[in-house]
Tab-separated table of C-alpha atoms in Angstrom:
chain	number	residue	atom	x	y	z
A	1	UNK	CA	-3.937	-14.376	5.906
A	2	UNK	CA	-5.853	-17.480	6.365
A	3	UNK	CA	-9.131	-18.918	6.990
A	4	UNK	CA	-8.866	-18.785	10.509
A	5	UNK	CA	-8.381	-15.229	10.106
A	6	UNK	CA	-11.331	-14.561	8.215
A	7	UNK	CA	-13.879	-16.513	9.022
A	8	UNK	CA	-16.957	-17.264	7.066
A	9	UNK	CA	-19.464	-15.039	8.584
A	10	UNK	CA	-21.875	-12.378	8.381
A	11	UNK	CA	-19.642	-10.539	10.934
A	12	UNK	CA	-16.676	-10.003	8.785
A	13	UNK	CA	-18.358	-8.602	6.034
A	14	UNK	CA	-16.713	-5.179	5.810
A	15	UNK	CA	-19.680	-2.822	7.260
A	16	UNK	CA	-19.700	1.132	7.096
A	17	UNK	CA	-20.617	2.564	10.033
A	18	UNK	CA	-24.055	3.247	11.017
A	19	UNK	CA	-25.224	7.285	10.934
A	20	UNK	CA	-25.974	6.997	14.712
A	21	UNK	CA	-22.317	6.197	15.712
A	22	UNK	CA	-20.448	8.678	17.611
A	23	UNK	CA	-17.661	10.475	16.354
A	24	UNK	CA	-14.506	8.125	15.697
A	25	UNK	CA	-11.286	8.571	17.443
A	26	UNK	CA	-8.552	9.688	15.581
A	27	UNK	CA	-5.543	7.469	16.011
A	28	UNK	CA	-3.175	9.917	16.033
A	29	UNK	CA	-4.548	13.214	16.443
A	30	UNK	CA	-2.867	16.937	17.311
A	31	UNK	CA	-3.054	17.737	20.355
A	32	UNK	CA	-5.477	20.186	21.788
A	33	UNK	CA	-4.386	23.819	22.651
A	34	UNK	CA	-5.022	24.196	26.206
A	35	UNK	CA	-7.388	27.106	27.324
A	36	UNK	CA	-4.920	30.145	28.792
A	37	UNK	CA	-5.450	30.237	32.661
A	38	UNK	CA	-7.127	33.482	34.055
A	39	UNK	CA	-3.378	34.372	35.624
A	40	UNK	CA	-1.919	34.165	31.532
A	41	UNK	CA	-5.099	35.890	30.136
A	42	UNK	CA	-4.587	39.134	32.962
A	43	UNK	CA	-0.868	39.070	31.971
A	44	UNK	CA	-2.020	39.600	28.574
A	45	UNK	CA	-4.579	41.793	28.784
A	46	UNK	CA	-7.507	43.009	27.012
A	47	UNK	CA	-5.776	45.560	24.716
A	48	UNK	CA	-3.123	43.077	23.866
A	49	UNK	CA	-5.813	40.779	22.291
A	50	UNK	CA	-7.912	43.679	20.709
A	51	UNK	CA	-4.639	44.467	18.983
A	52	UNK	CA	-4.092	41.091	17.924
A	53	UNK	CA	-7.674	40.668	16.437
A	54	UNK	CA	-7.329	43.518	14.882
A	55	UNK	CA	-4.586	43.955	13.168
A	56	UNK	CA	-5.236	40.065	12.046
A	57	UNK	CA	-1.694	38.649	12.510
A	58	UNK	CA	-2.083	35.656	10.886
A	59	UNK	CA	-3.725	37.337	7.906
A	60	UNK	CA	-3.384	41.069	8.061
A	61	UNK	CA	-0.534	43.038	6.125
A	62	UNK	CA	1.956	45.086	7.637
A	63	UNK	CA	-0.389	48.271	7.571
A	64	UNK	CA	-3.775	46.791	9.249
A	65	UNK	CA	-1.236	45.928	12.508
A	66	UNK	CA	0.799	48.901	12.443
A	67	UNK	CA	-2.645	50.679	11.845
A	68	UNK	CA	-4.009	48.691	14.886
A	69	UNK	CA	-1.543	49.090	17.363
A	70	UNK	CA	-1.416	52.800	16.579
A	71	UNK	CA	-4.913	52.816	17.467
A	72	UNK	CA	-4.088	51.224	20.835
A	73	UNK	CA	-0.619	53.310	21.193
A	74	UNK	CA	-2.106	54.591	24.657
A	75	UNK	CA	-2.533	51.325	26.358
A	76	UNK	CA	0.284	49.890	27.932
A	77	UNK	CA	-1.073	46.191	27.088
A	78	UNK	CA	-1.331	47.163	23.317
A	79	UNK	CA	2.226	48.507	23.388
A	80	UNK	CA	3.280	45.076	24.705
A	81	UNK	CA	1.610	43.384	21.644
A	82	UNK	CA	3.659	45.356	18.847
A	83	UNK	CA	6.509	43.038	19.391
A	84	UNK	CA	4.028	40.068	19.305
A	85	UNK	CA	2.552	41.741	15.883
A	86	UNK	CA	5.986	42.312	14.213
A	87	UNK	CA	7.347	38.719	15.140
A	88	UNK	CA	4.410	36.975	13.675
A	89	UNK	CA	4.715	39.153	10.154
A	90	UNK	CA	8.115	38.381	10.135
A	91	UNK	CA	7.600	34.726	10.327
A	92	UNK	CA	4.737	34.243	7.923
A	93	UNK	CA	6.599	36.799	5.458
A	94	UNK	CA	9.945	34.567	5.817
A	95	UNK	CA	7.183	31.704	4.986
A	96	UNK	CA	5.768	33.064	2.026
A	97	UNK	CA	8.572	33.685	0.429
A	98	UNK	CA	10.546	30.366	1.118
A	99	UNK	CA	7.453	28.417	-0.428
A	100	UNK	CA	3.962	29.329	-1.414
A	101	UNK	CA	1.303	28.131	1.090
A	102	UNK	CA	-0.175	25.855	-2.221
A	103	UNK	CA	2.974	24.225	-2.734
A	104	UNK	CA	4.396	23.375	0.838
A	105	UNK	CA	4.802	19.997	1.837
A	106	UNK	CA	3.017	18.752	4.670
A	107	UNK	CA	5.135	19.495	8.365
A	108	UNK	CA	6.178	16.398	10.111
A	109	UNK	CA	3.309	17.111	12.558
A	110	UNK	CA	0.687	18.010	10.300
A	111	UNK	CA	1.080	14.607	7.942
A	112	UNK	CA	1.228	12.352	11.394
A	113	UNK	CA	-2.231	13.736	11.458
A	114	UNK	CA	-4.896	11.154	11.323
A	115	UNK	CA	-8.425	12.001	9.809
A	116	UNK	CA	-11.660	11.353	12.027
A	117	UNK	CA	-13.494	10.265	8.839
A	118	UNK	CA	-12.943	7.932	5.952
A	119	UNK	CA	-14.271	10.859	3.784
A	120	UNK	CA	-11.169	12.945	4.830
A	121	UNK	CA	-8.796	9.794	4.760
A	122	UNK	CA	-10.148	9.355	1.407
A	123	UNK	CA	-9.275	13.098	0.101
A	124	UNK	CA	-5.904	13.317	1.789
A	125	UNK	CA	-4.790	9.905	-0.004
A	126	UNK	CA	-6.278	11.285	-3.606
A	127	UNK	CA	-4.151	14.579	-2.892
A	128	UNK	CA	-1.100	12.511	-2.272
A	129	UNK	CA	-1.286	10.179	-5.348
A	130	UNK	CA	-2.099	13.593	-7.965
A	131	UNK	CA	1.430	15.275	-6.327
A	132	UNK	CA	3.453	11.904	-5.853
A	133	UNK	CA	1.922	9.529	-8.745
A	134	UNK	CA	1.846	12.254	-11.570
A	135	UNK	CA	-1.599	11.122	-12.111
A	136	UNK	CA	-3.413	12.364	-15.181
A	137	UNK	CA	-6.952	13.750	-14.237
A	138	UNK	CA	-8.722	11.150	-16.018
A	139	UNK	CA	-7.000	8.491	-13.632
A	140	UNK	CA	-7.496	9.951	-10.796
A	141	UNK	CA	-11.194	10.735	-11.851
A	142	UNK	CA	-11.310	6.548	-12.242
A	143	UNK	CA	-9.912	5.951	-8.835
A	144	UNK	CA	-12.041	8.262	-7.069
A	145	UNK	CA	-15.240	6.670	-8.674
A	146	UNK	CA	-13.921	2.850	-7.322
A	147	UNK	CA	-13.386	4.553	-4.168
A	148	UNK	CA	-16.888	5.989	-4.170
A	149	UNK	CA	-18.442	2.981	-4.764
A	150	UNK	CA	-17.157	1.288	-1.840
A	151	UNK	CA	-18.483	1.950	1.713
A	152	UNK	CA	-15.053	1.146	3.281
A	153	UNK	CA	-12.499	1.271	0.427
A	154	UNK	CA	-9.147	3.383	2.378
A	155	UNK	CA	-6.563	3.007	4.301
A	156	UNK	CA	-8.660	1.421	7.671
A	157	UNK	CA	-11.450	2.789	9.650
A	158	UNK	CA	-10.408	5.840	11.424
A	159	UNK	CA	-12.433	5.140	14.787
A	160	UNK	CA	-10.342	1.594	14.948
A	161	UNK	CA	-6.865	2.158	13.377
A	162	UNK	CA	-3.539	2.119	15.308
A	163	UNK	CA	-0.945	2.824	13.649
A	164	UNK	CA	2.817	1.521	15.224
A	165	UNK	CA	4.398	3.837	13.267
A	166	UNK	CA	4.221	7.041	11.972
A	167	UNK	CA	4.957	8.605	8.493
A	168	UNK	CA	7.328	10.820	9.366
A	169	UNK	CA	9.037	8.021	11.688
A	170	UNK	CA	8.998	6.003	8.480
A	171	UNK	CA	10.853	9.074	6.479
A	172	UNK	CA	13.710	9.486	8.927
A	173	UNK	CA	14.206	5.657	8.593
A	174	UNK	CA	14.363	5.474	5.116
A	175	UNK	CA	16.522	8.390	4.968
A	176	UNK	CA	18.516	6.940	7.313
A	177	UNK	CA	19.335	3.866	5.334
A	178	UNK	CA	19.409	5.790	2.081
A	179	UNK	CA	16.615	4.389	0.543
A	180	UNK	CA	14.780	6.679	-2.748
A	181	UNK	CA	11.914	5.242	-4.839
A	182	UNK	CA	13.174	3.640	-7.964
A	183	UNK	CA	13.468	5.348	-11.493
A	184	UNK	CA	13.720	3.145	-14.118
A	185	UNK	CA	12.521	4.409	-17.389
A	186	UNK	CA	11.480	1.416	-19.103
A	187	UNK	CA	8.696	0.703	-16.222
A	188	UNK	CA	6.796	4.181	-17.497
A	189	UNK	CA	5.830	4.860	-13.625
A	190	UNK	CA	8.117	6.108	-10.373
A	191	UNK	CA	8.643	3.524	-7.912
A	192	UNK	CA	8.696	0.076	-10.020
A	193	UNK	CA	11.200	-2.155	-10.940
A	194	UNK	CA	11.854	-4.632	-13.643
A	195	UNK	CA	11.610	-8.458	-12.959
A	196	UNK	CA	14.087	-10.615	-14.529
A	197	UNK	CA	15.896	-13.668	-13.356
A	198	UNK	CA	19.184	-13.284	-12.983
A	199	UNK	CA	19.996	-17.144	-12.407
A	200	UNK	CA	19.914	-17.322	-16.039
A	201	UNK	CA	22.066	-14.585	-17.162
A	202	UNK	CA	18.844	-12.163	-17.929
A	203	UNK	CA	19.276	-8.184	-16.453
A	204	UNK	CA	16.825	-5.067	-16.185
A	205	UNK	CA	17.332	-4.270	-19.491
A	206	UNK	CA	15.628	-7.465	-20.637
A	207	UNK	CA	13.264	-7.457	-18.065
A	208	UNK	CA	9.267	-8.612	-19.752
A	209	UNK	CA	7.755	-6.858	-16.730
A	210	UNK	CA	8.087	-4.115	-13.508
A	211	UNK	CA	6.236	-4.499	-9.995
A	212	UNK	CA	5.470	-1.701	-7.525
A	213	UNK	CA	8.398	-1.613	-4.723
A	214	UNK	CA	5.401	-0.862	-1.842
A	215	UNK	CA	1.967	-1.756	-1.352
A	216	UNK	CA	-0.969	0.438	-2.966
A	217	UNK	CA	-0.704	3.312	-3.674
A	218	UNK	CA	3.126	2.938	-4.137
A	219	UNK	CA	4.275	6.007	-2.145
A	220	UNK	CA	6.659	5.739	0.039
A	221	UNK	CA	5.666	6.559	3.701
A	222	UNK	CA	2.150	6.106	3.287
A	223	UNK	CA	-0.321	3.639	4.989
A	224	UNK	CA	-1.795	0.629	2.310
A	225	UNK	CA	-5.158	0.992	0.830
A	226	UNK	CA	-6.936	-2.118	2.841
A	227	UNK	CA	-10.677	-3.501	2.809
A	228	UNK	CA	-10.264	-3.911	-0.443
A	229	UNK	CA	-11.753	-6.459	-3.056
A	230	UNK	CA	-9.710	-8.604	-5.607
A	231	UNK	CA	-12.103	-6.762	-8.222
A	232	UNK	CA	-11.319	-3.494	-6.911
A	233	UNK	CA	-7.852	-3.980	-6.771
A	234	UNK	CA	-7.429	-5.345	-10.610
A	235	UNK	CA	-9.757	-1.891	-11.576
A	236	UNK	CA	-7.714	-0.010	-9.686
A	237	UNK	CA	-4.888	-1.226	-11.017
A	238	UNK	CA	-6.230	-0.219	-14.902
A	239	UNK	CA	-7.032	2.790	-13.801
A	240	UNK	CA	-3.440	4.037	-13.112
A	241	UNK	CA	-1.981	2.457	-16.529
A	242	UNK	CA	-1.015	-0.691	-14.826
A	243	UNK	CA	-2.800	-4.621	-13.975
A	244	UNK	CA	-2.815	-6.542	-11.093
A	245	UNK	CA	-0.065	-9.097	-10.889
A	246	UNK	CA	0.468	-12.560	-11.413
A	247	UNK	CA	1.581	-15.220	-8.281
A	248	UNK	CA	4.106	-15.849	-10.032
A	249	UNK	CA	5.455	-12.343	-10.195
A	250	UNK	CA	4.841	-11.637	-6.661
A	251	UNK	CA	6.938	-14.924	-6.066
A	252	UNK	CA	9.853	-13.860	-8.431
A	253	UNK	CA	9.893	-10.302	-6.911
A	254	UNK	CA	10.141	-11.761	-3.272
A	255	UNK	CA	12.965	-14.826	-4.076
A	256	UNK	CA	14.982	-12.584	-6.470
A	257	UNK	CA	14.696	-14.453	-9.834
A	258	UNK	CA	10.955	-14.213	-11.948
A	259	UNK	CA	10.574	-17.764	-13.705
A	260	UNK	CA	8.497	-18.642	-16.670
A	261	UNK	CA	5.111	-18.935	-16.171
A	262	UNK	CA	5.375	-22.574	-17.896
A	263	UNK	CA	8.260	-23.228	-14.944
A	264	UNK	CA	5.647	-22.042	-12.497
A	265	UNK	CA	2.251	-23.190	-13.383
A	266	UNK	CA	1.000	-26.769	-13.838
A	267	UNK	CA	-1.663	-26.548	-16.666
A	268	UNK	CA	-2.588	-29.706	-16.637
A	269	UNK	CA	-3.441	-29.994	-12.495
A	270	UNK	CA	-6.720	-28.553	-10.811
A	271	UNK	CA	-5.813	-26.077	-8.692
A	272	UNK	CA	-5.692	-27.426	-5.056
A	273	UNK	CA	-3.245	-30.544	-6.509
A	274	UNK	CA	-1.342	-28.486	-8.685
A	275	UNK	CA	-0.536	-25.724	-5.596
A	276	UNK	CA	0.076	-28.648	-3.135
A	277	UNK	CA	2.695	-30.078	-5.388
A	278	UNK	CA	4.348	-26.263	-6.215
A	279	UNK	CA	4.990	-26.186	-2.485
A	280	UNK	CA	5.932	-29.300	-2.260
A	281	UNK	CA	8.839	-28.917	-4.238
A	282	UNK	CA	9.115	-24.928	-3.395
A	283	UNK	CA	12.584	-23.348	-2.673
A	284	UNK	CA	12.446	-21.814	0.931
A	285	UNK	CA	13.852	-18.158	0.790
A	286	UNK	CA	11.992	-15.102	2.446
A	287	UNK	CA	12.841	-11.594	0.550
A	288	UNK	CA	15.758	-10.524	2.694
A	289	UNK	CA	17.125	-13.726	3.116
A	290	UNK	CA	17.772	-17.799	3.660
A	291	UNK	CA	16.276	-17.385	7.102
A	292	UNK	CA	13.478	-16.218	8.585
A	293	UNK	CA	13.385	-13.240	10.528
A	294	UNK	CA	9.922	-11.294	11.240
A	295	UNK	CA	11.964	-8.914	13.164
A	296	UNK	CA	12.894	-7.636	9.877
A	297	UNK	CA	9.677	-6.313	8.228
A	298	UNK	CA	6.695	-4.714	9.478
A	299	UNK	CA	4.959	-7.617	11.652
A	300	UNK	CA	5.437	-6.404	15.279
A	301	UNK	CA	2.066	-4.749	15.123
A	302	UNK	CA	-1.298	-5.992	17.074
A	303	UNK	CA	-4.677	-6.885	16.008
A	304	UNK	CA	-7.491	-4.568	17.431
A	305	UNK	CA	-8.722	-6.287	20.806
A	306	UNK	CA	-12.099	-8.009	20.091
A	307	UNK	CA	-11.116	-8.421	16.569
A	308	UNK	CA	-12.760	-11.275	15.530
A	309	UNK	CA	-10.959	-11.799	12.394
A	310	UNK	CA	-13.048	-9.673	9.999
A	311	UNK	CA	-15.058	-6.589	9.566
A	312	UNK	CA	-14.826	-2.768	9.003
A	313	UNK	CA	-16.634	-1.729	12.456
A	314	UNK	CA	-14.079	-4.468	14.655
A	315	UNK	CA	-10.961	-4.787	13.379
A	316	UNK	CA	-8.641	-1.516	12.888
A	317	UNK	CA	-5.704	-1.288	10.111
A	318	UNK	CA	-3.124	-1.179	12.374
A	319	UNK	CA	-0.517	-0.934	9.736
A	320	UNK	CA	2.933	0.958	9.295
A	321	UNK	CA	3.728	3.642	6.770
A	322	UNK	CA	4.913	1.721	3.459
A	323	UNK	CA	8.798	1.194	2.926
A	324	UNK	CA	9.136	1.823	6.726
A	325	UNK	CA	11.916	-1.320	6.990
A	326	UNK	CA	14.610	-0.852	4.981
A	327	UNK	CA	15.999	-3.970	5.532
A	328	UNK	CA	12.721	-5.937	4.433
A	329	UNK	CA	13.703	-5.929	0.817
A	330	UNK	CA	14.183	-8.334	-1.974
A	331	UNK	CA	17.576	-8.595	-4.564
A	332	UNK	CA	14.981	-6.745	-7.012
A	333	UNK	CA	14.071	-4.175	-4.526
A	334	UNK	CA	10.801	-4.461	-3.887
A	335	UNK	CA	9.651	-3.942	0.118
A	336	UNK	CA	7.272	-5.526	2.386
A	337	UNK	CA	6.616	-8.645	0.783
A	338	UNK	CA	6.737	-9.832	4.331
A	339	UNK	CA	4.454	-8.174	6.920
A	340	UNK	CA	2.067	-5.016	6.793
A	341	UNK	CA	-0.951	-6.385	4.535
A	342	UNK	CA	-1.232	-9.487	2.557
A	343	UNK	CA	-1.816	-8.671	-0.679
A	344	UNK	CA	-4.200	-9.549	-3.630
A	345	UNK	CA	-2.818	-11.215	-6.642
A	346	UNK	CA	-4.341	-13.358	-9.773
A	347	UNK	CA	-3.704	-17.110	-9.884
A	348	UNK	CA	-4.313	-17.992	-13.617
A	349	UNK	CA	-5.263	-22.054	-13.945
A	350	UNK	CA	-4.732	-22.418	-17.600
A	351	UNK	CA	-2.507	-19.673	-19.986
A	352	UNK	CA	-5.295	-17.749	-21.794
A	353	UNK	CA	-5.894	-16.618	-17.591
A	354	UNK	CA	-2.342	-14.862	-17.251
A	355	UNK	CA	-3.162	-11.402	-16.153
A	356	UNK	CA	-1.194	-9.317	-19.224
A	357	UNK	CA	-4.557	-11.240	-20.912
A	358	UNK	CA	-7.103	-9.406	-19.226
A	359	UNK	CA	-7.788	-9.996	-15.693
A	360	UNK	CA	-9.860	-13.696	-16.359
A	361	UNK	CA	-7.369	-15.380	-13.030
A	362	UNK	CA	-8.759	-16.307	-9.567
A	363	UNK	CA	-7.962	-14.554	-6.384
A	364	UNK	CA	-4.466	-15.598	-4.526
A	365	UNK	CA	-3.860	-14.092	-1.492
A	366	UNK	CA	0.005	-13.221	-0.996
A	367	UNK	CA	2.484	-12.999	1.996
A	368	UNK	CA	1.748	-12.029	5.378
A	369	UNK	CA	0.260	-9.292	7.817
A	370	UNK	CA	1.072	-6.514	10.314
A	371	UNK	CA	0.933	-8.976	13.326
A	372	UNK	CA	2.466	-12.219	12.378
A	373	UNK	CA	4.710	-12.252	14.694
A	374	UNK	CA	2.466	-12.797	17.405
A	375	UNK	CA	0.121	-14.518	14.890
A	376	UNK	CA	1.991	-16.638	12.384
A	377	UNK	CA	-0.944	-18.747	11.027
A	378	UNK	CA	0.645	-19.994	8.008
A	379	UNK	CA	4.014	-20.285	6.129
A	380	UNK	CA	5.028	-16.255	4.775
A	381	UNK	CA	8.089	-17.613	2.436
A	382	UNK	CA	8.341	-16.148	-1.258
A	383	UNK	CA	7.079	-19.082	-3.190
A	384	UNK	CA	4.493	-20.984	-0.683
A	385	UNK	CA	1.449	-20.892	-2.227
A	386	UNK	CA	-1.869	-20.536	-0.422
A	387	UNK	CA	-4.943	-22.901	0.022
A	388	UNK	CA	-8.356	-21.640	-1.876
A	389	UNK	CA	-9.074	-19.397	0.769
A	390	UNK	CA	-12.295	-17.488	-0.166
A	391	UNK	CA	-11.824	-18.424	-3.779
A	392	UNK	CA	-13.613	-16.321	-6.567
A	393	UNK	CA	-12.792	-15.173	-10.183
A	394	UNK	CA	-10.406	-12.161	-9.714
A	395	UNK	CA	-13.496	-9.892	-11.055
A	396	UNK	CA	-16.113	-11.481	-8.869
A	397	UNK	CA	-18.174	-8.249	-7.462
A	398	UNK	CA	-18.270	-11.052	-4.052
A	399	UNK	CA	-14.248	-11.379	-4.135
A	400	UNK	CA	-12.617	-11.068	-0.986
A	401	UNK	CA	-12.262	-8.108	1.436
A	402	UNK	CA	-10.302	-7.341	4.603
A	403	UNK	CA	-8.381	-5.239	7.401
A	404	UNK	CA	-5.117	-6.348	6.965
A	405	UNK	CA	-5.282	-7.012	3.093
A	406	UNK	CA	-3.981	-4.857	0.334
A	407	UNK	CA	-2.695	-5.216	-3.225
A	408	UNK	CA	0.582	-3.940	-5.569
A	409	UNK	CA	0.438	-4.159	-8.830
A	410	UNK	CA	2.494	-4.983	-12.152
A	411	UNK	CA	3.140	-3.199	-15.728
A	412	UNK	CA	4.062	-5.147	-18.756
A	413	UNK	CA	7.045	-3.491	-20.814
A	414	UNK	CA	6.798	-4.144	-24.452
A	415	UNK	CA	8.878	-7.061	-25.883
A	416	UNK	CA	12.468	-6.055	-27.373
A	417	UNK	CA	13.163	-7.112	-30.751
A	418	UNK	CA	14.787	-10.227	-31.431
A	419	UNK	CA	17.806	-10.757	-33.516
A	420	UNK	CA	17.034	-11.122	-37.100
A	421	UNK	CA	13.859	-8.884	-36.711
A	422	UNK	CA	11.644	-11.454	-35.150
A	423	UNK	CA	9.930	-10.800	-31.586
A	424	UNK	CA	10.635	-12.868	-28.318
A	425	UNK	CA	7.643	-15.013	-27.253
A	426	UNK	CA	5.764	-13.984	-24.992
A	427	UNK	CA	5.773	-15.782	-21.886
A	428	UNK	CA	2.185	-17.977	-21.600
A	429	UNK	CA	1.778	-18.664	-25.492
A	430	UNK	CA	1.504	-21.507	-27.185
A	431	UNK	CA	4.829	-20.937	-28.677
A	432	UNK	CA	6.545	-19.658	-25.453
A	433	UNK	CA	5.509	-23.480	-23.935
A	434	UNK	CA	7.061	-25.105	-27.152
A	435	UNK	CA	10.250	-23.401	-26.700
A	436	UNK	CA	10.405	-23.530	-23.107
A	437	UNK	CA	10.107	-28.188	-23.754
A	438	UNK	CA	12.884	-27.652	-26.082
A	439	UNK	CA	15.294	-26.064	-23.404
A	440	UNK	CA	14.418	-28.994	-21.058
């Protein structure tokens, strides 16, 4: 992400489409059922069909067909049809009773189907976070109002999106390599884990923190929520039981070790000096490695043709399914913090700003997008930090939107006991910064 990506422009302001548009085309779609040819509908024939339609096959007991064919028993055609009937019941019986029609999980083909309309996208995402998330009705009541109030708030505009990938492509990849969402208990929520810094003896156990493993909505397989505004993202964030996260816990997540916020943060600097002089001194690591290697994550994708780096009605989401590269994974085992969609996180300037405060930070925009390979427009390494692109307060209603930017977010686990009965410090207090000048 950067500002030659997103220019400043009336252009790539996100933009619903306008009521006369035609229909958008789905990016993946099913494929139509050709018309039968005169020569397959004589072979047929007419009492075939009749008995078809009325016995109901793919609704109709056992009786209505047997009733039906009987009806037809003197036509040759309809005789030819009981077979047809009988196969039919004996697959949707064999159906029903391996797994009611409520319950089923989407066929390979049927979830590689795209939605024409960001309505539909919309509903089949909300579906997927109740039965995957374990959502509570209340939360999910929250996200769907956020969602509501947005125009273009999804997973990409239907007409424009291409996806490389698809999500069943992405399960058989994943299963492939062995790869299950996370379950650690002290995160509270499927598919987090802890951050901890294991350069200095800490483990999970201790860990003052968890992050999402994928991009929002955390399920594995399924396309990141894009055009999306920092604001949007930290209230979407609440709404599920969890904030947005810190820079510096994105940056622990992707190098493998979470640091102190006082290690991190230069309270003293403005912003633009204090970030020039964290990458100045920055360790160079990417999340899978010493070296970089785009090949690795999800990068290899292309930016809509005519894109001209902004807007809902130019630029398609042309992302992959979430956790699609195994191998694009930190030591903490969180994916895609290379590639996909940048993603939204709060840069706090002084300690009171920390985001387990309240979400008082400014915007930070993290890591790098679904084409960098072709379009590498600024460093992608764990703990560069960006310029002030398009910066706002974190809860600024104007905060930035885009098509290839996204979000994860964080959950605070509560502070262990100390020895002696006293609490650990939290990290960004007052006494936390005391104790962290002693250790130096």
């Amino acid at each position: 992400m950067s500002c030659l990506e997103t220019p400043h422009d009336p252009d790539s302001a996100p933009r619903p489409p306008a009521p006369s548009d035609p229909p958008p085309a789905l990016s993946t779609g099913p494929r139509a059922t050709p018309a039968p040819s005169a020569t397959t509908r004589g072979a047929r024939g007419g009492g075939a069909i009749a008995a078809l339609a009325a016995a109901g096959a793919l609704g109709a007991g056992a009786l209505g067909a047997a009733a039906a064919v009987g009806a037809a028993a003197d036509a040759p055609a309809a005789r030819a049809a009981a077979p047809l009937i009988a196969g039919a019941l004996q697959e949707r019986a064999l159906a029903a009773s391996a797994a009611p029609p409520e319950r089923a999980a989407p066929a390979g083909d049927d979830e590689d189907v795209e939605p024409g309309t960001l309505e539909e996208q919309r509903l089949r995402l909300f579906a997927r976070m109740r039965r995957e998330l374990a959502l509570s009705d209340e939360a999910m009541r929250e996200v769907e109002a956020i969602f509501a109030a947005s125009p273009v708030l999804g997973q990409g505009n239907p007409a424009l999106s291409r996806h490389p990938m698809s999500r069943s492509e992405c399960r058989r990849a994943r299963e492939l390599a062995g790869v299950a969402p996370a379950r650690e208990p002290a995160c509270g929520a499927p598919g987090m884990v802890p951050l901890f810094d294991p350069t200095r003896g800490q483990t999970a156990e201790g860990a003052p923190v968890c992050i999402d493993q994928l991009e929002f909505p955390n399920i594995p397989c399924e396309y990141p929520v894009v055009h999306v505004r920092a604001r949007e993202a930290a209230l979407l964030c609440r709404a599920i039981g969890k904030r947005i996260c810190d820079a510096h816990e994105w940056e622990g997540a992707c190098a493998g070790a979470l640091r102190e916020p006082d290690v991190e943060y230069e309270w003293e600097r403005p912003r633009g000096e204090a970030s020039w002089h964290h990458n100045l001194l920055r360790e160079k690591v990417w999340s899978y490695g010493p070296e970089k290697n785009h090949a690795l994550c999800g990068t290899g994708s292309a930016r809509t043709p005519g894109c001209p780096g902004g807007g809902w009605d130019r630029c398609g989401s042309n992302t992959y399914p979430a956790g699609a590269f195994p191998a694009c994974r930190s030591r903490l085992g969180v994916f895609d913090l290379h590639g996909n969609v940048a993603e939204h996180m709060s840069l706090p300037i002084l300690p009171d700003e920390l985001a387990r405060r309240g979400d008082r930070g400014f915007t930070e925009m993290k890591g790098s997008w679904f084409a960098f390979s072709s379009m590498e427009v600024h460093a992608d390494d764990c703990r560069w930090r960006a310029p002030d692109w398009h910066g706002t307060r974190l809860m600024s209603k104007g905060s930035h939107a885009n098509y290839h930017l996204g979000f994860r977010c964080c959950r605070d686990i509560a502070p262990s006991a100390a020895p002696g009965g006293s609490t650990a410090a939290a990290p960004g207090t007052a006494e936390a910064a005391v104790a962290a000048r002693k250790k130096r």
